[in-house]
Short mmCIF file of C-alpha atoms and ligand atoms in Angstrom, two decimals:
data_model
loop_
_atom_site.label_atom_id
_atom_site.label_comp_id
_atom_site.label_asym_id
_atom_site.label_seq_id
_atom_site.Cartn_x
_atom_site.Cartn_y
_atom_site.Cartn_z
CA MET A 27 -23.90 17.51 7.55
CA ARG A 28 -23.82 14.10 5.96
CA LYS A 29 -20.73 11.96 6.33
CA LEU A 30 -18.56 9.93 4.03
CA LEU A 31 -17.15 6.50 4.80
CA TYR A 32 -14.51 5.55 2.26
CA VAL A 33 -13.38 1.92 2.52
CA VAL A 34 -10.44 0.64 0.47
CA LEU A 35 -9.81 -3.10 0.46
CA ASP A 36 -6.22 -3.44 -0.73
CA GLY A 37 -5.73 -5.57 -3.83
CA LEU A 38 -9.39 -6.70 -3.83
CA GLY A 39 -9.83 -6.83 -7.62
CA ASP A 40 -9.13 -10.18 -9.26
CA LEU A 41 -9.66 -12.36 -12.33
CA PRO A 42 -11.58 -15.61 -12.79
CA ASN A 43 -9.71 -18.36 -10.96
CA PRO A 44 -9.72 -22.05 -11.89
CA ARG A 45 -9.54 -23.04 -8.21
CA LEU A 46 -12.80 -21.19 -7.57
CA ASN A 47 -14.65 -22.70 -10.54
CA GLY A 48 -13.80 -19.76 -12.71
CA LYS A 49 -15.03 -17.18 -10.22
CA THR A 50 -13.00 -14.34 -8.73
CA PRO A 51 -12.37 -14.50 -4.95
CA LEU A 52 -14.87 -11.66 -4.44
CA GLU A 53 -17.46 -13.45 -6.59
CA ALA A 54 -16.90 -16.74 -4.79
CA ALA A 55 -16.93 -15.19 -1.30
CA LYS A 56 -20.12 -14.96 0.73
CA THR A 57 -20.49 -11.22 1.30
CA PRO A 58 -24.10 -10.51 2.25
CA ARG A 59 -23.34 -7.10 3.78
CA MET A 60 -21.38 -5.71 0.86
CA ASP A 61 -24.02 -7.22 -1.45
CA PHE A 62 -26.68 -5.40 0.55
CA LEU A 63 -24.83 -2.11 0.11
CA ALA A 64 -24.39 -2.75 -3.62
CA LYS A 65 -28.08 -3.63 -4.01
CA LYS A 66 -29.14 -0.47 -2.21
CA GLY A 67 -26.72 1.67 -4.18
CA LYS A 68 -24.93 2.10 -7.46
CA THR A 69 -21.83 0.39 -8.78
CA GLY A 70 -19.23 0.57 -11.50
CA LEU A 71 -15.67 -0.32 -12.35
CA MET A 72 -12.66 1.91 -11.83
CA TYR A 73 -9.18 1.98 -13.32
CA PRO A 74 -7.30 3.18 -10.24
CA ILE A 75 -4.91 5.18 -12.44
CA ARG A 76 -5.76 4.40 -16.05
CA LYS A 77 -5.89 1.45 -18.43
CA GLY A 78 -2.44 0.03 -19.06
CA VAL A 79 -0.96 1.06 -15.68
CA ALA A 80 -0.52 -1.66 -13.06
CA PRO A 81 -0.03 0.57 -10.06
CA GLU A 82 1.79 0.26 -6.82
CA SER A 83 -0.36 1.09 -3.81
CA ASP A 84 1.05 4.58 -3.30
CA ALA A 85 0.25 5.98 -6.74
CA ALA A 86 -3.05 4.09 -6.72
CA VAL A 87 -4.18 5.42 -3.34
CA LEU A 88 -3.23 8.95 -4.29
CA SER A 89 -5.20 8.57 -7.50
CA ILE A 90 -8.36 7.12 -5.97
CA LEU A 91 -8.28 9.87 -3.34
CA GLY A 92 -8.62 12.33 -6.21
CA TYR A 93 -5.09 13.39 -7.12
CA ASP A 94 -3.64 12.89 -10.60
CA PRO A 95 -0.67 10.67 -9.70
CA PHE A 96 1.37 11.85 -12.67
CA LYS A 97 1.02 15.43 -11.51
CA TYR A 98 1.24 15.00 -7.75
CA HIS A 99 3.15 11.80 -7.34
CA SER A 100 6.18 11.77 -5.13
CA SER A 101 8.16 8.64 -4.59
CA ARG A 102 6.92 5.83 -2.43
CA GLY A 103 10.16 6.08 -0.51
CA VAL A 104 9.33 9.60 0.62
CA VAL A 105 5.72 8.75 1.38
CA GLU A 106 6.77 5.80 3.51
CA ALA A 107 9.42 7.84 5.29
CA VAL A 108 6.73 10.37 6.26
CA GLY A 109 4.35 7.55 7.21
CA SER A 110 7.06 5.99 9.40
CA GLY A 111 7.68 9.23 11.27
CA LEU A 112 11.17 9.86 9.84
CA ASP A 113 12.42 13.42 9.57
CA PHE A 114 12.62 13.82 5.80
CA LYS A 115 13.77 17.09 4.20
CA ASP A 116 14.04 18.04 0.53
CA GLY A 117 17.42 16.92 -0.81
CA ASN A 118 17.48 13.81 1.41
CA LEU A 119 17.02 10.42 -0.21
CA ALA A 120 14.23 8.08 0.93
CA LEU A 121 13.69 4.55 -0.38
CA ARG A 122 11.16 1.83 0.21
CA CYS A 123 12.91 -1.41 1.19
CA ASN A 124 12.23 -5.11 1.48
CA PHE A 125 14.29 -7.57 3.45
CA ALA A 126 14.87 -10.40 0.99
CA THR A 127 16.64 -13.72 0.64
CA VAL A 128 19.37 -13.87 -1.99
CA ASP A 129 21.70 -16.64 -3.18
CA GLU A 130 25.30 -17.01 -2.03
CA LYS A 131 26.80 -15.08 -4.92
CA CYS A 132 24.33 -12.20 -4.48
CA GLU A 133 23.20 -12.73 -8.04
CA PHE A 134 19.56 -13.74 -7.73
CA VAL A 135 16.73 -12.99 -5.35
CA LEU A 136 15.37 -16.27 -4.01
CA ASP A 137 12.53 -14.65 -2.09
CA ARG A 138 11.63 -10.95 -2.15
CA ARG A 139 9.82 -11.23 1.16
CA VAL A 140 11.89 -13.71 3.17
CA GLY A 141 9.25 -16.41 2.95
CA ARG A 142 6.73 -13.88 4.31
CA ASN A 143 7.51 -15.09 7.80
CA LEU A 144 10.04 -12.54 9.06
CA THR A 145 8.56 -11.13 12.24
CA SER A 146 8.61 -7.41 12.97
CA GLU A 147 10.77 -8.22 16.04
CA GLU A 148 13.36 -10.04 13.92
CA ALA A 149 13.34 -7.22 11.38
CA PHE A 150 13.82 -4.66 14.15
CA LYS A 151 16.93 -6.45 15.43
CA LEU A 152 18.39 -6.69 11.94
CA ALA A 153 17.73 -3.01 11.27
CA GLU A 154 19.34 -2.11 14.57
CA ALA A 155 22.49 -4.04 13.63
CA ILE A 156 22.66 -2.28 10.25
CA ASN A 157 22.25 1.16 11.82
CA LYS A 158 24.94 0.38 14.37
CA ASN A 159 27.52 -1.24 12.11
CA VAL A 160 27.24 0.21 8.62
CA ARG A 161 28.90 3.51 7.70
CA LEU A 162 28.49 5.11 4.28
CA THR A 163 31.73 6.69 3.14
CA TYR A 164 31.37 7.42 -0.59
CA VAL A 165 30.57 11.00 0.40
CA PRO A 166 30.02 12.31 3.95
CA SER A 167 26.54 11.11 4.86
CA THR A 168 24.35 9.57 7.53
CA PHE A 169 21.43 7.21 7.24
CA ILE A 170 18.59 5.63 9.18
CA PHE A 171 17.19 2.28 8.17
CA LYS A 172 13.83 1.63 9.79
CA SER A 173 11.98 -1.66 9.69
CA THR A 174 8.23 -1.05 9.54
CA THR A 175 6.12 -4.20 9.42
CA ALA A 176 7.42 -7.73 8.81
CA HIS A 177 9.83 -7.71 5.82
CA ARG A 178 9.20 -4.06 4.97
CA GLY A 179 11.39 -1.08 5.73
CA VAL A 180 12.42 2.44 4.78
CA LEU A 181 15.89 3.86 4.18
CA LEU A 182 16.61 7.56 4.67
CA ILE A 183 20.04 8.85 3.57
CA LYS A 184 21.20 12.39 4.32
CA ARG A 185 24.24 13.71 2.52
CA LEU A 186 26.20 16.14 4.65
CA ASP A 187 27.91 18.03 1.82
CA GLY A 188 25.00 18.54 -0.57
CA LYS A 189 21.80 17.12 -1.95
CA LEU A 190 20.85 13.75 -3.36
CA SER A 191 18.63 12.97 -6.34
CA GLY A 192 15.95 10.29 -6.31
CA LYS A 193 16.31 9.70 -10.06
CA ILE A 194 17.93 6.31 -9.55
CA THR A 195 16.86 2.79 -10.47
CA ASN A 196 15.55 0.09 -8.16
CA ILE A 197 17.68 -2.73 -6.80
CA ASP A 198 14.43 -4.64 -6.29
CA PRO A 199 13.93 -6.59 -9.53
CA ALA A 200 10.14 -6.81 -9.14
CA TYR A 201 9.45 -3.17 -9.92
CA THR A 202 10.65 -0.70 -12.48
CA ARG A 203 9.82 2.98 -12.40
CA THR A 204 9.07 5.76 -14.82
CA LEU A 205 11.23 8.86 -14.85
CA GLU A 206 8.33 10.70 -13.14
CA GLY A 207 8.90 8.30 -10.24
CA VAL A 208 5.76 6.20 -10.60
CA GLY A 209 6.49 2.59 -9.64
CA VAL A 210 5.30 -0.07 -12.06
CA ALA A 211 5.09 -3.76 -11.19
CA LYS A 212 7.05 -5.99 -13.57
CA ALA A 213 5.93 -9.43 -14.65
CA GLN A 214 7.87 -11.75 -12.37
CA THR A 215 10.53 -13.38 -14.48
CA LYS A 216 14.10 -14.08 -13.43
CA MET A 217 14.83 -12.13 -10.28
CA LYS A 218 18.34 -10.86 -10.90
CA ILE A 219 19.57 -8.40 -8.32
CA GLU A 220 20.10 -5.09 -10.06
CA LYS A 221 22.75 -2.51 -9.30
CA CYS A 222 21.34 0.88 -8.45
CA LEU A 223 22.05 3.27 -11.35
CA PRO A 224 21.42 6.95 -12.02
CA MET A 225 18.48 7.48 -14.39
CA ILE A 226 19.73 10.88 -15.48
CA ASN A 227 23.18 12.27 -16.15
CA ASP A 228 23.49 14.21 -12.93
CA GLU A 229 26.03 14.30 -10.12
CA GLU A 230 23.42 14.12 -7.34
CA ALA A 231 21.87 11.01 -8.94
CA LYS A 232 25.26 9.34 -9.45
CA ILE A 233 26.21 9.91 -5.83
CA ALA A 234 22.80 8.71 -4.63
CA ALA A 235 23.17 5.48 -6.62
CA GLU A 236 26.68 4.90 -5.24
CA LEU A 237 25.47 5.39 -1.68
CA VAL A 238 22.59 2.96 -2.19
CA ASN A 239 24.94 0.32 -3.64
CA GLU A 240 27.31 0.87 -0.74
CA PHE A 241 24.42 0.44 1.68
CA ALA A 242 23.26 -2.76 -0.03
CA GLU A 243 26.74 -4.34 0.01
CA LYS A 244 27.65 -3.37 3.56
CA SER A 245 24.27 -4.25 5.04
CA HIS A 246 24.42 -7.64 3.29
CA LYS A 247 27.67 -8.42 5.16
CA ILE A 248 26.05 -7.58 8.50
CA LEU A 249 22.87 -9.50 7.74
CA GLU A 250 24.63 -12.67 6.58
CA LYS A 251 26.27 -13.23 9.95
CA HIS A 252 23.50 -11.91 12.18
CA GLU A 253 22.23 -14.27 14.85
CA VAL A 254 18.62 -13.74 13.78
CA ASN A 255 19.50 -15.20 10.38
CA LEU A 256 21.68 -18.00 11.78
CA LYS A 257 18.72 -19.01 13.91
CA ARG A 258 16.33 -18.82 10.95
CA LEU A 259 18.63 -21.07 8.91
CA GLU A 260 18.73 -23.55 11.77
CA GLU A 261 14.94 -23.56 11.80
CA GLY A 262 14.84 -24.17 8.06
CA LYS A 263 13.55 -20.66 7.29
CA PRO A 264 15.00 -18.39 4.58
CA PRO A 265 17.43 -15.79 5.95
CA ALA A 266 16.77 -12.05 5.59
CA ASN A 267 20.20 -11.51 4.08
CA TYR A 268 19.65 -8.59 1.71
CA VAL A 269 17.87 -5.24 1.59
CA LEU A 270 16.20 -4.52 -1.76
CA THR A 271 15.57 -0.84 -2.38
CA ARG A 272 13.08 0.81 -4.68
CA ASP A 273 11.17 4.01 -5.43
CA ALA A 274 13.74 6.54 -4.28
CA GLY A 275 12.65 10.11 -3.80
CA ASP A 276 14.27 13.39 -2.87
CA ASN A 277 11.47 15.85 -2.22
CA LEU A 278 8.26 16.11 -0.25
CA PRO A 279 5.17 16.08 -2.42
CA ARG A 280 3.05 19.18 -2.08
CA PHE A 281 -0.56 18.75 -2.90
CA PRO A 282 -3.69 20.57 -1.77
CA SER A 283 -5.28 19.05 1.32
CA PHE A 284 -8.77 17.56 1.50
CA TRP A 285 -9.76 20.64 3.41
CA GLU A 286 -8.48 22.97 0.69
CA LEU A 287 -10.07 20.90 -2.07
CA TYR A 288 -13.39 19.92 -0.57
CA HIS A 289 -13.74 21.61 2.79
CA LEU A 290 -13.89 18.19 4.40
CA ARG A 291 -12.13 17.14 7.58
CA PHE A 292 -11.03 13.57 7.21
CA GLY A 293 -9.78 10.96 9.63
CA CYS A 294 -7.81 7.98 8.37
CA MET A 295 -7.49 4.46 9.65
CA VAL A 296 -4.59 2.75 7.95
CA GLU A 297 -2.27 -0.19 8.50
CA MET A 298 0.85 0.50 6.47
CA PRO A 299 3.32 3.41 6.38
CA VAL A 300 2.59 4.09 2.71
CA GLU A 301 -1.10 4.74 3.29
CA ARG A 302 -0.36 6.67 6.46
CA GLY A 303 2.11 8.86 4.58
CA ILE A 304 -0.37 9.68 1.84
CA ALA A 305 -3.23 10.30 4.24
CA LEU A 306 -1.10 12.64 6.37
CA LEU A 307 0.13 14.48 3.27
CA CYS A 308 -3.55 14.95 2.25
CA GLY A 309 -4.09 16.62 5.60
CA MET A 310 -6.03 13.78 7.20
CA GLU A 311 -5.75 13.06 10.91
CA GLU A 312 -4.77 9.60 11.98
CA ILE A 313 -7.31 7.71 14.07
CA PRO A 314 -5.35 5.80 16.70
CA LEU A 315 -5.64 2.03 16.53
CA PRO A 316 -4.25 -0.54 18.93
CA PRO A 317 -1.51 -2.75 17.42
CA PRO A 318 -2.87 -5.72 15.40
CA THR A 319 -3.84 -8.62 17.65
CA GLY A 320 -2.99 -11.24 15.04
CA ASN A 321 -6.65 -12.20 14.98
CA LEU A 322 -8.34 -10.68 11.94
CA LYS A 323 -11.85 -11.03 13.37
CA THR A 324 -10.92 -9.03 16.48
CA ASP A 325 -9.03 -6.43 14.44
CA TYR A 326 -11.94 -5.89 12.04
CA ILE A 327 -14.41 -5.51 14.90
CA ILE A 328 -12.13 -2.93 16.56
CA ARG A 329 -11.92 -1.00 13.28
CA ALA A 330 -15.67 -0.97 12.83
CA GLY A 331 -16.09 0.42 16.34
CA LYS A 332 -13.57 3.18 15.65
CA VAL A 333 -15.35 4.09 12.39
CA LEU A 334 -18.61 4.57 14.28
CA ASP A 335 -16.90 6.72 16.93
CA PHE A 336 -14.90 8.86 14.57
CA LEU A 337 -17.66 9.51 12.04
CA GLN A 338 -19.04 11.71 14.82
CA LYS A 339 -15.90 13.79 14.85
CA PHE A 340 -14.93 14.00 11.16
CA ASP A 341 -16.77 14.74 7.91
CA GLY A 342 -15.30 11.60 6.48
CA VAL A 343 -13.26 8.54 7.42
CA TYR A 344 -10.88 6.74 5.08
CA VAL A 345 -10.31 3.12 6.07
CA HIS A 346 -7.65 1.09 4.33
CA ILE A 347 -7.68 -2.65 5.00
CA LYS A 348 -4.63 -4.52 3.73
CA GLY A 349 -6.23 -8.01 3.94
CA PRO A 350 -6.87 -9.23 0.36
CA ASP A 351 -3.59 -8.05 -1.21
CA GLU A 352 -1.21 -10.55 0.41
CA PRO A 353 -3.00 -13.76 -0.64
CA GLY A 354 -3.26 -12.17 -4.10
CA HIS A 355 0.55 -11.93 -4.23
CA ASP A 356 0.82 -15.46 -2.89
CA GLY A 357 -1.60 -16.75 -5.53
CA ASP A 358 -3.82 -18.17 -2.78
CA ALA A 359 -7.36 -17.69 -4.08
CA GLU A 360 -9.06 -19.61 -1.24
CA ARG A 361 -7.31 -17.51 1.40
CA LYS A 362 -8.18 -14.30 -0.42
CA MET A 363 -11.81 -15.40 -0.53
CA GLN A 364 -11.75 -16.20 3.21
CA ILE A 365 -10.27 -12.84 4.10
CA ILE A 366 -12.93 -11.06 2.06
CA GLU A 367 -15.56 -13.06 3.95
CA LEU A 368 -13.99 -12.11 7.29
CA ILE A 369 -14.05 -8.42 6.33
CA ASP A 370 -17.69 -8.71 5.31
CA GLU A 371 -18.74 -10.59 8.42
CA HIS A 372 -16.80 -8.71 11.06
CA PHE A 373 -16.00 -5.25 9.73
CA PHE A 374 -19.19 -4.62 7.77
CA GLY A 375 -21.23 -6.89 10.05
CA GLU A 376 -20.33 -4.79 13.09
CA LEU A 377 -20.92 -1.55 11.20
CA MET A 378 -24.17 -2.22 9.41
CA ASP A 379 -26.44 -2.51 12.42
CA LYS A 380 -25.28 0.78 13.85
CA LEU A 381 -24.48 2.85 10.80
CA ASP A 382 -27.07 5.50 9.95
CA LEU A 383 -27.18 4.87 6.21
CA LYS A 384 -29.54 7.81 5.70
CA ASN A 385 -26.80 10.21 6.67
CA VAL A 386 -23.67 8.34 5.71
CA LEU A 387 -22.48 7.84 2.16
CA VAL A 388 -20.53 4.59 1.97
CA VAL A 389 -17.99 3.76 -0.72
CA VAL A 390 -16.29 0.40 -0.98
CA THR A 391 -13.55 -0.13 -3.50
CA SER A 392 -9.92 -1.09 -3.94
CA ASP A 393 -6.62 0.50 -4.85
CA HIS A 394 -5.76 -2.06 -7.56
CA SER A 395 -6.31 -5.63 -8.63
CA THR A 396 -3.92 -8.28 -7.34
CA PRO A 397 -5.15 -11.32 -9.29
CA CYS A 398 -4.17 -14.63 -7.73
CA ILE A 399 -3.33 -16.11 -11.13
CA VAL A 400 -0.85 -13.29 -11.76
CA LYS A 401 0.50 -12.91 -8.18
CA ALA A 402 1.15 -9.22 -8.81
CA HIS A 403 -0.70 -5.95 -9.28
CA THR A 404 -2.30 -5.59 -12.69
CA ASP A 405 -4.08 -2.82 -14.57
CA ASP A 406 -7.45 -4.61 -14.35
CA PRO A 407 -10.21 -2.30 -13.15
CA VAL A 408 -11.55 -2.68 -9.60
CA PRO A 409 -15.21 -2.82 -8.58
CA PHE A 410 -16.71 0.02 -6.57
CA LEU A 411 -20.03 0.67 -4.89
CA ILE A 412 -21.59 3.87 -3.61
CA SER A 413 -24.44 3.38 -1.17
CA GLY A 414 -26.45 5.03 1.59
CA ASN A 415 -27.36 8.67 1.88
CA ASP A 416 -30.41 8.25 -0.39
CA VAL A 417 -28.37 7.16 -3.38
CA LEU A 418 -30.88 5.60 -5.75
CA ALA A 419 -30.27 1.95 -6.51
CA ASP A 420 -29.33 0.70 -9.94
CA LYS A 421 -29.85 -2.94 -10.80
CA THR A 422 -26.71 -4.36 -9.17
CA LYS A 423 -27.43 -7.61 -7.36
CA GLU A 424 -24.08 -8.37 -5.75
CA PHE A 425 -20.74 -6.73 -5.11
CA ASN A 426 -18.19 -8.26 -7.47
CA GLU A 427 -16.24 -7.51 -10.62
CA LYS A 428 -18.80 -9.02 -13.00
CA GLU A 429 -21.88 -7.36 -11.50
CA CYS A 430 -20.15 -4.00 -11.13
CA SER A 431 -19.20 -4.10 -14.81
CA LYS A 432 -22.94 -3.76 -15.49
CA GLY A 433 -23.41 -1.01 -12.88
CA SER A 434 -24.88 2.36 -13.79
CA LEU A 435 -21.72 4.31 -12.94
CA GLY A 436 -19.89 2.72 -15.84
CA VAL A 437 -16.12 2.64 -16.01
CA ILE A 438 -14.31 5.55 -14.37
CA LYS A 439 -10.73 6.54 -13.56
CA GLY A 440 -9.45 6.88 -10.00
CA PRO A 441 -9.29 10.69 -9.82
CA GLU A 442 -12.96 10.92 -10.88
CA LEU A 443 -14.27 9.16 -7.79
CA MET A 444 -13.75 11.81 -5.08
CA PRO A 445 -15.44 14.64 -7.02
CA MET A 446 -18.36 12.28 -7.67
CA LEU A 447 -18.66 11.53 -3.95
CA VAL A 448 -18.38 15.14 -2.89
CA LYS A 449 -21.16 16.07 -5.29
CA LEU A 450 -23.40 13.34 -3.84
CA LEU A 451 -22.60 14.49 -0.30
CA LYS A 452 -23.48 18.09 -0.99
CA ASP A 453 -26.51 17.56 -3.27
ZN1 ZN B 24 -2.33 -1.88 -2.55
ZN1 ZN B 25 0.35 -5.53 -3.27
#
C-alpha cells in the first residue's frame, strides 16, 4: 500500500512584499527541495475554506483535511480543550484564550500576545494563581484555566446547576465570529476590549457571558499584582495582565473519522493544541515528539526522522509545522523567508534522501495565508503541490504562489484536496 505524507506549513501563503523586492517570502526563499517536489509533481492554488473567508487555523485545518467547516465546525475553544487534554463534556463551556497586555483602565488592548515573549513557565505560574484564587459565583460553577504554549491558553467552565451555551461573543477584539461559530479575523483597528455578550436570546448564553466577564475581571485583579508581572515590568517587558477569550463552544464536534471516510490510518505530528484537537477528533493517532529544543534546525531534523519511522506504521502522516505563521503576524518578511528556508533545508533535506518517492505521495500546502503586509490571516489562496507516487509532472518550475497559480490543478477549495489525494493513492 502506498503512503501519504501531508505537510501543512502554517500561514505559509503571502503577498508580494516591498522588503523582498516585491516577492513573497516563499518566492524569495531558497527552497531547492520543495522546488524539486513541485517540479516532479503538480501544483495549484487552494482557498482553504472559500474565497472571502479569512480563516482561523481550526476551521482551515478541518477544511483542508476534507471536512466542510460550516457543516462540521465546532468551536476552537472546544477543539483546543480536547487538544490540551481537558475533560470536556457537552454543556460545558470551552474558550480559546490569550494572555494580553491591557492599559490601566482596562479599556484598550496594548498587546494581544504580551510582546510575544511570555514564556510557558511564566504563563503556567499565572494560570496556577488564577485557578487557585478566582471563584466564579454568578451561578454555581467550577473552571480550569490551562496555559498551553507561551501566551496561549484554554478556559473550561462547568456549570453545576445546568448547561452553558457557546453562543457568546469574543472579548478578544482581533476576531469576530459567525453564529455558526466560525472565527473570522478582523482587520486590526483600534483594539478596544469587548464585554462578552450573548449572541442569542437564551438563558444559557446569558449566563455563559456573565461567567466569562466575571472570569475576565477577577483574573485581571490576580494578574495585575502577580510577581511574574511585577518582575516583567521591572525588566521593561509588557505584563500579562489580562486574559482575552474567544471562540466559545459548548459541544463536542462529531465528524466521521479518516478511517470511516477513507479507510486510512493516520498519524499526526502537531505542535499546537488546536491542531492536536482536530487530528484526534478525526481519529488520528498522535506521534510522540520530544518538547521543542528551541533550535528550529534540530526540531525539524527530529520531525523528519519521525516521519520516516511512522510512515512504516501508518497509511498516512499529517505534519503541521507552525513556523511561518508567527513572522507573518509580526509583519517580519525576512524572518518568514528564513524560517521557510530552514524548513526546506532541515525538514525536507533530511527527508528527501531517505523518502521512497515511488511509494509515497507527498503534499505540501498551508492552512491559510498570513501576509506580512497585513499581519493577519487573509482569504488569499495558498499554494499546494502534490508529488511522488508516479504523479505526472506539469510545468511548474518552483514552489511558490505565482508558479502554483499556473499549475495544472487549478484553483480548488480546501475540502476538495483530500478526495483528490485519496484517488491518487488508490489509482
Ligand atoms: Zn494557521
Ligand atoms: Zn496565525
